[in-house]
Amino acid sequence: MITPLKAVLVGCGSMSRAWTAAAKDIPYLELTGFVDVVEDAARQRAAEYGSPTAVVSADLENTLDRTRPDIVFDCTVPEAHMPVTLTALHYGCHVLGEKPMADSLENARRMVAAASEAGRLYAVIQNRRYDPNIRRLKAFLDSGEIGPITTVHSDFFIGAHFGGFRDRMEHVLLLDMAIHTFDAARLLTGADPVSVYCKEWNPPGSWYEHGASAVAVFEMTGGIVYTYRGSWCAEGLPTTWESEWRFIGRQGSARWPGDERMQAQVVTESGGFLSTVRDAIIPPLPPGAKTGGHAGIIREFVQCIQAGTQPETICSDNIKSLAMVFAAVESAETGLPVSVSV
Ligand SMILES: NC(=O)c1ccc[n+]([C@@H]2O[C@H](COP(=O)([O-])OP(=O)(O)OC[C@H]3O[C@@H](n4cnc5c(N)ncnc54)[C@H](O)[C@@H]3O)[C@@H](O)[C@H]2O)c1
């Protein structure tokens, strides 16, 4: 028998719309409360979800007292992620939160420790993992066709004119966007970060106040070198939001521009100045691969609670992606290589 679950959604801004849309299609899940410091925002999201009995409030604790949910979905701003998560865990709820986990690594550690003490699941949205193209590429890389991976390069160049808080944010590219790319690097290599050297700058003519461009060189476990080059103020010739990637293995290379196009070549004969290579066939997406973006992760999280298993983006593991961001920030600030520790 499947256990029906109740959830409260906290933070009813623009991103939360994707959560309510996903929740509507998940069987045995009911959103029973909507919380936002701006109560009108919570009211609007509750109306969209369509539950006339859901509690609408600006007070999380009061809502948890009244509804006693199994889950808290946290779509608040990064500074609120820690207080919301600690409160939810205190009430015995499982928590699925928006990225980034926290506004500092120290706060993220506290949240992971609190979840462990409470014996509850605490996971984070990493929606770019739940994309059919990245899953197809990962299956190909895991097949070993290009041999063990030694080197990975990713490029992210998009001249994004957001306006609003990002224009004034420090380390804007690293904190707000590179978390996705670094997390994808961990997924695709299956390796964890060891150390990083990062140079960050704000190019002349940038419409951001700080750090719109960065270059980082990571050492990963297994001796893999992973490089990141990125900018949010590069006009023209944009990459995809997933970045453009090159993977070098012992027997060949793969290239992925971040969408459905991907190619690989493997060595058929070596010994000459240049080896002879052939195009490799990259099989289609394997059946049962995890996809669906936000909806895919939310569904997996609910199923894990019901089955007593762990979701892929459990924070005790995904904190390593956040640690890459904060180590890169520290390196950029100090000008020195930094060990990545969680
Ligand atoms: N996964 C993605 O691709 C993706 C994309 C965009 C944003 N995000 C993340 O989603 C989160 C929310 O972003 P957004 O664009 O929806 O921002 P937003 O500003 O539109 O919404 C945030 C909402 O949280 C509310 N809020 C703030 N503090 C609160 C608190 N303590 N208690 C209750 N409500 C509180 C605000 O009033 C606001 O309505 C951020 O962490 C952001 O980084 C993720």
Short mmCIF file of C-alpha atoms and ligand atoms in Angstrom, two decimals:
data_model
loop_
_atom_site.label_atom_id
_atom_site.label_comp_id
_atom_site.label_asym_id
_atom_site.label_seq_id
_atom_site.Cartn_x
_atom_site.Cartn_y
_atom_site.Cartn_z
CA MET A 1 0.00 0.00 0.00
CA ILE A 2 1.29 3.50 -0.87
CA THR A 3 1.37 6.04 1.99
CA PRO A 4 -0.40 9.34 1.19
CA LEU A 5 1.83 12.31 2.11
CA LYS A 6 1.09 15.90 3.08
CA ALA A 7 3.44 18.77 2.22
CA VAL A 8 3.77 22.47 3.03
CA LEU A 9 5.31 24.77 0.41
CA VAL A 10 7.39 27.65 1.85
CA GLY A 11 8.46 30.54 -0.36
CA CYS A 12 5.83 31.20 -3.01
CA GLY A 13 7.85 33.28 -5.50
CA SER A 14 8.49 32.67 -9.17
CA MET A 15 10.31 29.31 -8.88
CA SER A 16 7.59 27.76 -6.72
CA ARG A 17 5.18 27.75 -9.66
CA ALA A 18 7.10 24.78 -11.12
CA TRP A 19 6.70 22.96 -7.78
CA THR A 20 2.91 23.36 -7.52
CA ALA A 21 2.54 22.33 -11.18
CA ALA A 22 4.61 19.19 -10.49
CA ALA A 23 2.86 18.41 -7.19
CA LYS A 24 -0.56 18.38 -8.89
CA ASP A 25 0.51 15.38 -10.99
CA ILE A 26 2.04 13.34 -8.16
CA PRO A 27 -0.37 10.74 -6.76
CA TYR A 28 -0.64 10.35 -2.98
CA LEU A 29 0.80 13.85 -2.43
CA GLU A 30 -1.27 16.77 -1.19
CA LEU A 31 -0.09 20.35 -0.58
CA THR A 32 -1.87 21.28 2.64
CA GLY A 33 -0.15 24.60 3.42
CA PHE A 34 1.37 27.57 1.59
CA VAL A 35 3.69 29.94 3.47
CA ASP A 36 5.37 33.17 2.38
CA VAL A 37 6.45 36.26 4.31
CA VAL A 38 4.31 38.02 1.72
CA GLU A 39 1.00 36.30 2.49
CA ASP A 40 -0.56 37.35 -0.82
CA ALA A 41 2.10 35.35 -2.66
CA ALA A 42 1.12 32.25 -0.64
CA ARG A 43 -2.57 32.90 -1.34
CA GLN A 44 -1.93 33.17 -5.07
CA ARG A 45 0.03 29.90 -5.20
CA ALA A 46 -2.65 28.09 -3.14
CA ALA A 47 -5.32 29.31 -5.55
CA GLU A 48 -3.31 28.07 -8.52
CA TYR A 49 -2.89 24.67 -6.86
CA GLY A 50 -6.63 24.60 -6.33
CA SER A 51 -7.07 23.38 -2.76
CA PRO A 52 -9.79 25.38 -0.96
CA THR A 53 -8.83 23.83 2.40
CA ALA A 54 -5.05 24.49 2.32
CA VAL A 55 -3.69 26.74 5.08
CA VAL A 56 -2.31 30.07 3.79
CA SER A 57 0.01 31.92 6.13
CA ALA A 58 3.11 34.06 6.68
CA ASP A 59 4.07 31.92 9.71
CA LEU A 60 5.82 28.60 9.07
CA GLU A 61 5.74 27.24 12.63
CA ASN A 62 2.04 28.00 13.01
CA THR A 63 1.34 26.27 9.69
CA LEU A 64 3.37 23.21 10.71
CA ASP A 65 1.49 23.09 14.04
CA ARG A 66 -1.86 23.25 12.28
CA THR A 67 -1.17 20.87 9.38
CA ARG A 68 1.47 18.44 10.72
CA PRO A 69 2.85 17.64 7.23
CA ASP A 70 5.30 14.88 6.28
CA ILE A 71 7.30 17.16 3.97
CA VAL A 72 8.39 20.79 3.67
CA PHE A 73 9.21 22.08 0.19
CA ASP A 74 11.56 25.07 0.56
CA CYS A 75 11.47 27.56 -2.34
CA THR A 76 12.59 30.57 -0.32
CA VAL A 77 15.64 32.74 -1.03
CA PRO A 78 19.09 31.25 -0.20
CA GLU A 79 19.49 33.16 3.13
CA ALA A 80 16.24 31.61 4.41
CA HIS A 81 17.10 28.01 3.46
CA MET A 82 18.82 27.22 6.77
CA PRO A 83 16.17 28.59 9.17
CA VAL A 84 13.35 27.04 7.13
CA THR A 85 15.09 23.64 6.94
CA LEU A 86 16.02 23.55 10.65
CA THR A 87 12.44 24.45 11.61
CA ALA A 88 11.01 21.80 9.29
CA LEU A 89 13.36 19.11 10.62
CA HIS A 90 12.49 20.13 14.19
CA TYR A 91 8.87 19.37 13.33
CA GLY A 92 9.90 15.93 12.03
CA CYS A 93 9.43 16.78 8.35
CA HIS A 94 11.48 15.60 5.39
CA VAL A 95 12.81 18.58 3.39
CA LEU A 96 13.35 19.13 -0.32
CA GLY A 97 14.81 22.57 -1.00
CA GLU A 98 15.73 24.79 -3.91
CA LYS A 99 19.35 25.21 -4.87
CA PRO A 100 21.71 26.44 -3.50
CA MET A 101 21.47 24.40 -0.29
CA ALA A 102 22.59 27.36 1.82
CA ASP A 103 24.25 30.75 1.73
CA SER A 104 27.45 29.35 3.32
CA LEU A 105 29.14 25.97 3.61
CA GLU A 106 29.01 26.20 7.38
CA ASN A 107 25.22 26.60 7.28
CA ALA A 108 24.93 23.71 4.81
CA ARG A 109 26.92 21.49 7.21
CA ARG A 110 24.56 22.40 10.05
CA MET A 111 21.56 21.47 7.90
CA VAL A 112 23.03 18.09 6.89
CA ALA A 113 23.88 17.32 10.53
CA ALA A 114 20.37 18.31 11.67
CA ALA A 115 18.77 16.03 9.06
CA SER A 116 20.95 13.14 10.20
CA GLU A 117 20.05 13.75 13.85
CA ALA A 118 16.35 14.00 12.99
CA GLY A 119 16.50 10.85 10.85
CA ARG A 120 14.75 12.65 7.99
CA LEU A 121 15.53 13.01 4.28
CA TYR A 122 16.94 16.35 3.25
CA ALA A 123 17.61 16.76 -0.48
CA VAL A 124 18.18 19.64 -2.89
CA ILE A 125 16.88 20.41 -6.36
CA GLN A 126 19.54 19.87 -9.03
CA ASN A 127 17.12 19.98 -11.95
CA ARG A 128 19.81 20.09 -14.63
CA ARG A 129 20.77 16.51 -13.69
CA TYR A 130 17.25 15.37 -14.57
CA ASP A 131 17.62 16.18 -18.25
CA PRO A 132 17.42 13.46 -20.94
CA ASN A 133 20.53 14.68 -22.78
CA ILE A 134 22.84 14.67 -19.75
CA ARG A 135 21.52 11.23 -18.72
CA ARG A 136 22.18 9.85 -22.21
CA LEU A 137 25.71 11.28 -22.22
CA LYS A 138 26.39 9.95 -18.73
CA ALA A 139 25.31 6.43 -19.74
CA PHE A 140 27.70 6.65 -22.70
CA LEU A 141 30.64 7.89 -20.59
CA ASP A 142 29.93 5.19 -17.99
CA SER A 143 30.03 2.52 -20.72
CA GLY A 144 33.82 3.04 -20.89
CA GLU A 145 33.83 3.46 -24.68
CA ILE A 146 36.31 6.40 -24.51
CA GLY A 147 38.16 4.78 -21.61
CA PRO A 148 38.64 6.20 -18.13
CA ILE A 149 38.13 9.99 -18.16
CA THR A 150 41.28 12.00 -17.46
CA THR A 151 40.23 15.57 -18.33
CA VAL A 152 36.98 17.55 -18.58
CA HIS A 153 36.42 21.09 -19.86
CA SER A 154 33.21 23.13 -19.66
CA ASP A 155 32.41 26.54 -21.13
CA PHE A 156 29.46 28.72 -20.12
CA PHE A 157 28.95 32.03 -21.93
CA ILE A 158 25.59 33.78 -21.81
CA GLY A 159 25.08 37.57 -21.84
CA ALA A 160 22.16 37.48 -19.40
CA HIS A 161 20.54 40.84 -18.58
CA PHE A 162 18.48 39.81 -15.53
CA GLY A 163 18.18 43.14 -13.78
CA GLY A 164 17.32 42.89 -10.06
CA PHE A 165 19.38 41.37 -7.22
CA ARG A 166 21.91 39.57 -9.45
CA ASP A 167 23.23 42.89 -10.78
CA ARG A 168 24.50 43.74 -7.29
CA MET A 169 25.37 40.25 -5.98
CA GLU A 170 28.98 39.35 -5.11
CA HIS A 171 30.39 36.26 -6.85
CA VAL A 172 27.22 36.25 -8.94
CA LEU A 173 28.32 33.75 -11.58
CA LEU A 174 29.90 31.29 -9.15
CA LEU A 175 27.12 31.40 -6.55
CA ASP A 176 24.04 31.64 -8.72
CA MET A 177 24.95 29.65 -11.85
CA ALA A 178 28.19 27.65 -11.53
CA ILE A 179 26.58 25.42 -8.87
CA HIS A 180 24.64 23.80 -11.75
CA THR A 181 27.73 23.30 -13.92
CA PHE A 182 29.90 22.02 -11.06
CA ASP A 183 27.16 19.60 -10.04
CA ALA A 184 26.95 18.37 -13.65
CA ALA A 185 30.73 17.82 -13.63
CA ARG A 186 30.36 15.59 -10.55
CA LEU A 187 27.51 13.67 -12.16
CA LEU A 188 29.29 13.15 -15.48
CA THR A 189 32.68 12.16 -14.07
CA GLY A 190 31.41 10.28 -11.02
CA ALA A 191 34.31 12.03 -9.25
CA ASP A 192 34.42 14.37 -6.27
CA PRO A 193 36.34 17.63 -5.88
CA VAL A 194 39.79 17.71 -4.26
CA SER A 195 41.12 21.24 -4.84
CA VAL A 196 40.55 24.35 -6.95
CA TYR A 197 42.28 27.46 -8.22
CA CYS A 198 39.89 30.16 -9.40
CA LYS A 199 40.31 33.58 -11.01
CA GLU A 200 37.20 35.74 -10.96
CA TRP A 201 36.81 39.19 -12.49
CA ASN A 202 34.28 41.71 -13.72
CA PRO A 203 35.16 42.66 -17.30
CA PRO A 204 35.09 46.32 -18.44
CA GLY A 205 31.57 47.07 -19.71
CA SER A 206 29.97 44.46 -17.43
CA TRP A 207 26.43 45.37 -16.37
CA TYR A 208 27.01 43.47 -13.12
CA GLU A 209 28.68 45.08 -10.11
CA HIS A 210 30.84 42.04 -9.26
CA GLY A 211 32.34 38.83 -10.58
CA ALA A 212 30.44 38.20 -13.82
CA SER A 213 33.30 36.09 -15.23
CA ALA A 214 35.38 33.26 -13.77
CA VAL A 215 37.87 30.57 -14.71
CA ALA A 216 38.42 27.63 -12.35
CA VAL A 217 40.69 24.58 -12.45
CA PHE A 218 39.61 21.70 -10.23
CA GLU A 219 41.50 18.57 -9.33
CA MET A 220 38.98 15.78 -8.86
CA THR A 221 39.32 12.33 -7.31
CA GLY A 222 41.04 9.82 -9.58
CA GLY A 223 43.39 12.57 -10.77
CA ILE A 224 40.79 14.02 -13.16
CA VAL A 225 41.38 17.68 -14.08
CA TYR A 226 38.16 19.65 -14.63
CA THR A 227 38.22 23.21 -15.95
CA TYR A 228 35.39 25.75 -15.98
CA ARG A 229 35.31 28.96 -18.01
CA GLY A 230 32.23 31.11 -17.61
CA SER A 231 30.71 34.55 -18.06
CA TRP A 232 27.32 36.13 -17.68
CA CYS A 233 28.36 39.24 -19.58
CA ALA A 234 29.62 37.74 -22.84
CA GLU A 235 27.54 39.15 -25.73
CA GLY A 236 27.16 36.98 -28.82
CA LEU A 237 27.89 33.31 -29.57
CA PRO A 238 26.09 32.05 -26.46
CA THR A 239 26.55 28.52 -25.19
CA THR A 240 23.55 26.57 -23.92
CA TRP A 241 22.59 26.95 -20.25
CA GLU A 242 24.00 23.43 -19.74
CA SER A 243 27.47 24.63 -20.98
CA GLU A 244 29.62 23.20 -23.77
CA TRP A 245 31.68 20.20 -22.71
CA ARG A 246 34.69 18.16 -23.83
CA PHE A 247 35.67 14.87 -22.18
CA ILE A 248 39.05 13.28 -22.78
CA GLY A 249 39.39 9.60 -21.99
CA ARG A 250 42.31 7.19 -22.37
CA GLN A 251 40.83 5.82 -25.63
CA GLY A 252 38.99 8.77 -27.11
CA SER A 253 37.06 12.00 -26.63
CA ALA A 254 33.44 13.13 -26.37
CA ARG A 255 31.92 16.52 -27.05
CA TRP A 256 28.54 17.83 -25.84
CA PRO A 257 27.17 21.32 -26.53
CA GLY A 258 24.57 20.85 -23.81
CA ASP A 259 21.62 19.74 -25.96
CA GLU A 260 20.61 16.69 -27.99
CA ARG A 261 23.75 16.92 -30.14
CA MET A 262 26.70 14.89 -28.84
CA GLN A 263 29.59 13.14 -30.53
CA ALA A 264 32.52 10.93 -29.65
CA GLN A 265 35.53 9.40 -31.36
CA VAL A 266 37.58 6.41 -30.20
CA VAL A 267 41.00 5.13 -31.23
CA THR A 268 41.06 2.14 -33.56
CA GLU A 269 44.82 2.10 -34.24
CA SER A 270 47.70 3.89 -32.55
CA GLY A 271 51.45 4.05 -33.11
CA GLY A 272 51.59 6.71 -35.85
CA PHE A 273 51.91 10.49 -35.39
CA LEU A 274 48.11 10.68 -35.10
CA SER A 275 46.05 7.68 -34.07
CA THR A 276 43.31 6.40 -36.33
CA VAL A 277 39.89 7.02 -34.85
CA ARG A 278 36.28 6.16 -35.63
CA ASP A 279 33.05 7.88 -34.71
CA ALA A 280 31.49 6.18 -31.72
CA ILE A 281 27.78 5.43 -31.60
CA ILE A 282 26.14 7.11 -28.63
CA PRO A 283 23.12 4.97 -27.74
CA PRO A 284 19.73 6.59 -27.07
CA LEU A 285 18.57 7.42 -23.56
CA PRO A 286 18.43 4.18 -21.56
CA PRO A 287 14.94 3.14 -20.46
CA GLY A 288 14.11 4.20 -16.93
CA ALA A 289 16.71 7.02 -16.90
CA LYS A 290 15.90 9.78 -14.42
CA THR A 291 14.51 12.81 -16.28
CA GLY A 292 11.76 15.39 -15.81
CA GLY A 293 13.63 18.37 -14.31
CA HIS A 294 11.95 19.74 -11.19
CA ALA A 295 8.99 17.34 -11.51
CA GLY A 296 11.33 14.34 -11.82
CA ILE A 297 13.21 15.22 -8.62
CA ILE A 298 10.06 16.00 -6.61
CA ARG A 299 8.49 12.70 -7.71
CA GLU A 300 11.67 10.76 -6.80
CA PHE A 301 11.78 12.46 -3.38
CA VAL A 302 8.18 11.50 -2.60
CA GLN A 303 8.77 7.91 -3.76
CA CYS A 304 11.91 7.67 -1.60
CA ILE A 305 9.95 8.66 1.52
CA GLN A 306 7.32 6.06 0.67
CA ALA A 307 9.92 3.36 -0.04
CA GLY A 308 12.41 4.27 2.71
CA THR A 309 15.21 4.88 0.19
CA GLN A 310 17.52 7.85 -0.54
CA PRO A 311 17.14 10.32 -3.41
CA GLU A 312 20.07 11.02 -5.74
CA THR A 313 20.40 14.63 -4.60
CA ILE A 314 20.48 13.85 -0.87
CA CYS A 315 22.31 16.78 0.74
CA SER A 316 24.85 14.65 2.61
CA ASP A 317 26.25 13.96 -0.89
CA ASN A 318 25.22 17.08 -2.81
CA ILE A 319 26.97 19.33 -0.30
CA LYS A 320 30.10 18.42 -2.31
CA SER A 321 28.78 20.46 -5.26
CA LEU A 322 28.19 23.44 -2.96
CA ALA A 323 31.67 22.97 -1.51
CA MET A 324 33.09 23.38 -5.04
CA VAL A 325 31.38 26.78 -5.27
CA PHE A 326 32.59 28.07 -1.91
CA ALA A 327 36.12 26.77 -2.45
CA ALA A 328 36.21 28.56 -5.83
CA VAL A 329 34.99 31.75 -4.13
CA GLU A 330 37.71 31.43 -1.46
CA SER A 331 40.37 30.87 -4.10
CA ALA A 332 39.14 33.89 -6.06
CA GLU A 333 39.29 36.03 -2.92
CA THR A 334 42.71 34.85 -1.73
CA GLY A 335 44.38 34.25 -5.09
CA LEU A 336 45.53 30.83 -3.80
CA PRO A 337 44.62 27.21 -4.55
CA VAL A 338 42.11 25.87 -2.01
CA SER A 339 41.34 22.32 -0.82
CA VAL A 340 37.69 21.41 -1.23
CA SER A 341 36.34 19.91 1.98
CA VAL A 342 32.78 19.27 3.16
N1 LIG B 1 16.64 25.29 -9.89
C1 LIG B 1 16.65 26.34 -10.68
O1 LIG B 1 16.91 26.25 -11.87
C2 LIG B 1 16.33 27.68 -10.09
C3 LIG B 1 15.99 28.76 -10.90
C4 LIG B 1 15.67 29.98 -10.29
C5 LIG B 1 15.72 30.10 -8.91
N2 LIG B 1 16.09 29.02 -8.16
C6 LIG B 1 16.18 29.11 -6.69
O2 LIG B 1 14.87 29.11 -6.14
C7 LIG B 1 14.86 29.89 -4.93
C8 LIG B 1 13.77 30.94 -5.03
O3 LIG B 1 14.02 31.73 -6.17
P1 LIG B 1 12.84 32.61 -6.84
O4 LIG B 1 13.36 32.99 -8.18
O5 LIG B 1 11.53 31.91 -6.74
O6 LIG B 1 12.86 33.88 -5.88
P2 LIG B 1 11.63 34.82 -5.54
O7 LIG B 1 12.23 36.01 -4.88
O8 LIG B 1 10.74 35.00 -6.72
O9 LIG B 1 10.79 33.98 -4.45
C9 LIG B 1 11.24 33.73 -3.15
C10 LIG B 1 10.02 33.82 -2.23
O10 LIG B 1 10.43 33.44 -0.92
C11 LIG B 1 9.77 34.30 0.01
N3 LIG B 1 10.52 34.26 1.25
C12 LIG B 1 11.75 34.78 1.53
N4 LIG B 1 12.13 34.49 2.78
C13 LIG B 1 11.14 33.75 3.31
C14 LIG B 1 10.96 33.12 4.57
N5 LIG B 1 11.87 33.20 5.54
N6 LIG B 1 9.80 32.43 4.79
C15 LIG B 1 8.87 32.34 3.83
N7 LIG B 1 8.97 32.92 2.60
C16 LIG B 1 10.12 33.59 2.36
C17 LIG B 1 9.76 35.64 -0.69
O11 LIG B 1 8.77 36.51 -0.13
C18 LIG B 1 9.45 35.22 -2.12
O12 LIG B 1 8.05 35.19 -2.39
C19 LIG B 1 16.28 30.46 -4.78
O13 LIG B 1 17.04 29.67 -3.90
C20 LIG B 1 16.84 30.39 -6.19
O14 LIG B 1 18.25 30.25 -6.24
C21 LIG B 1 16.37 27.82 -8.71
#
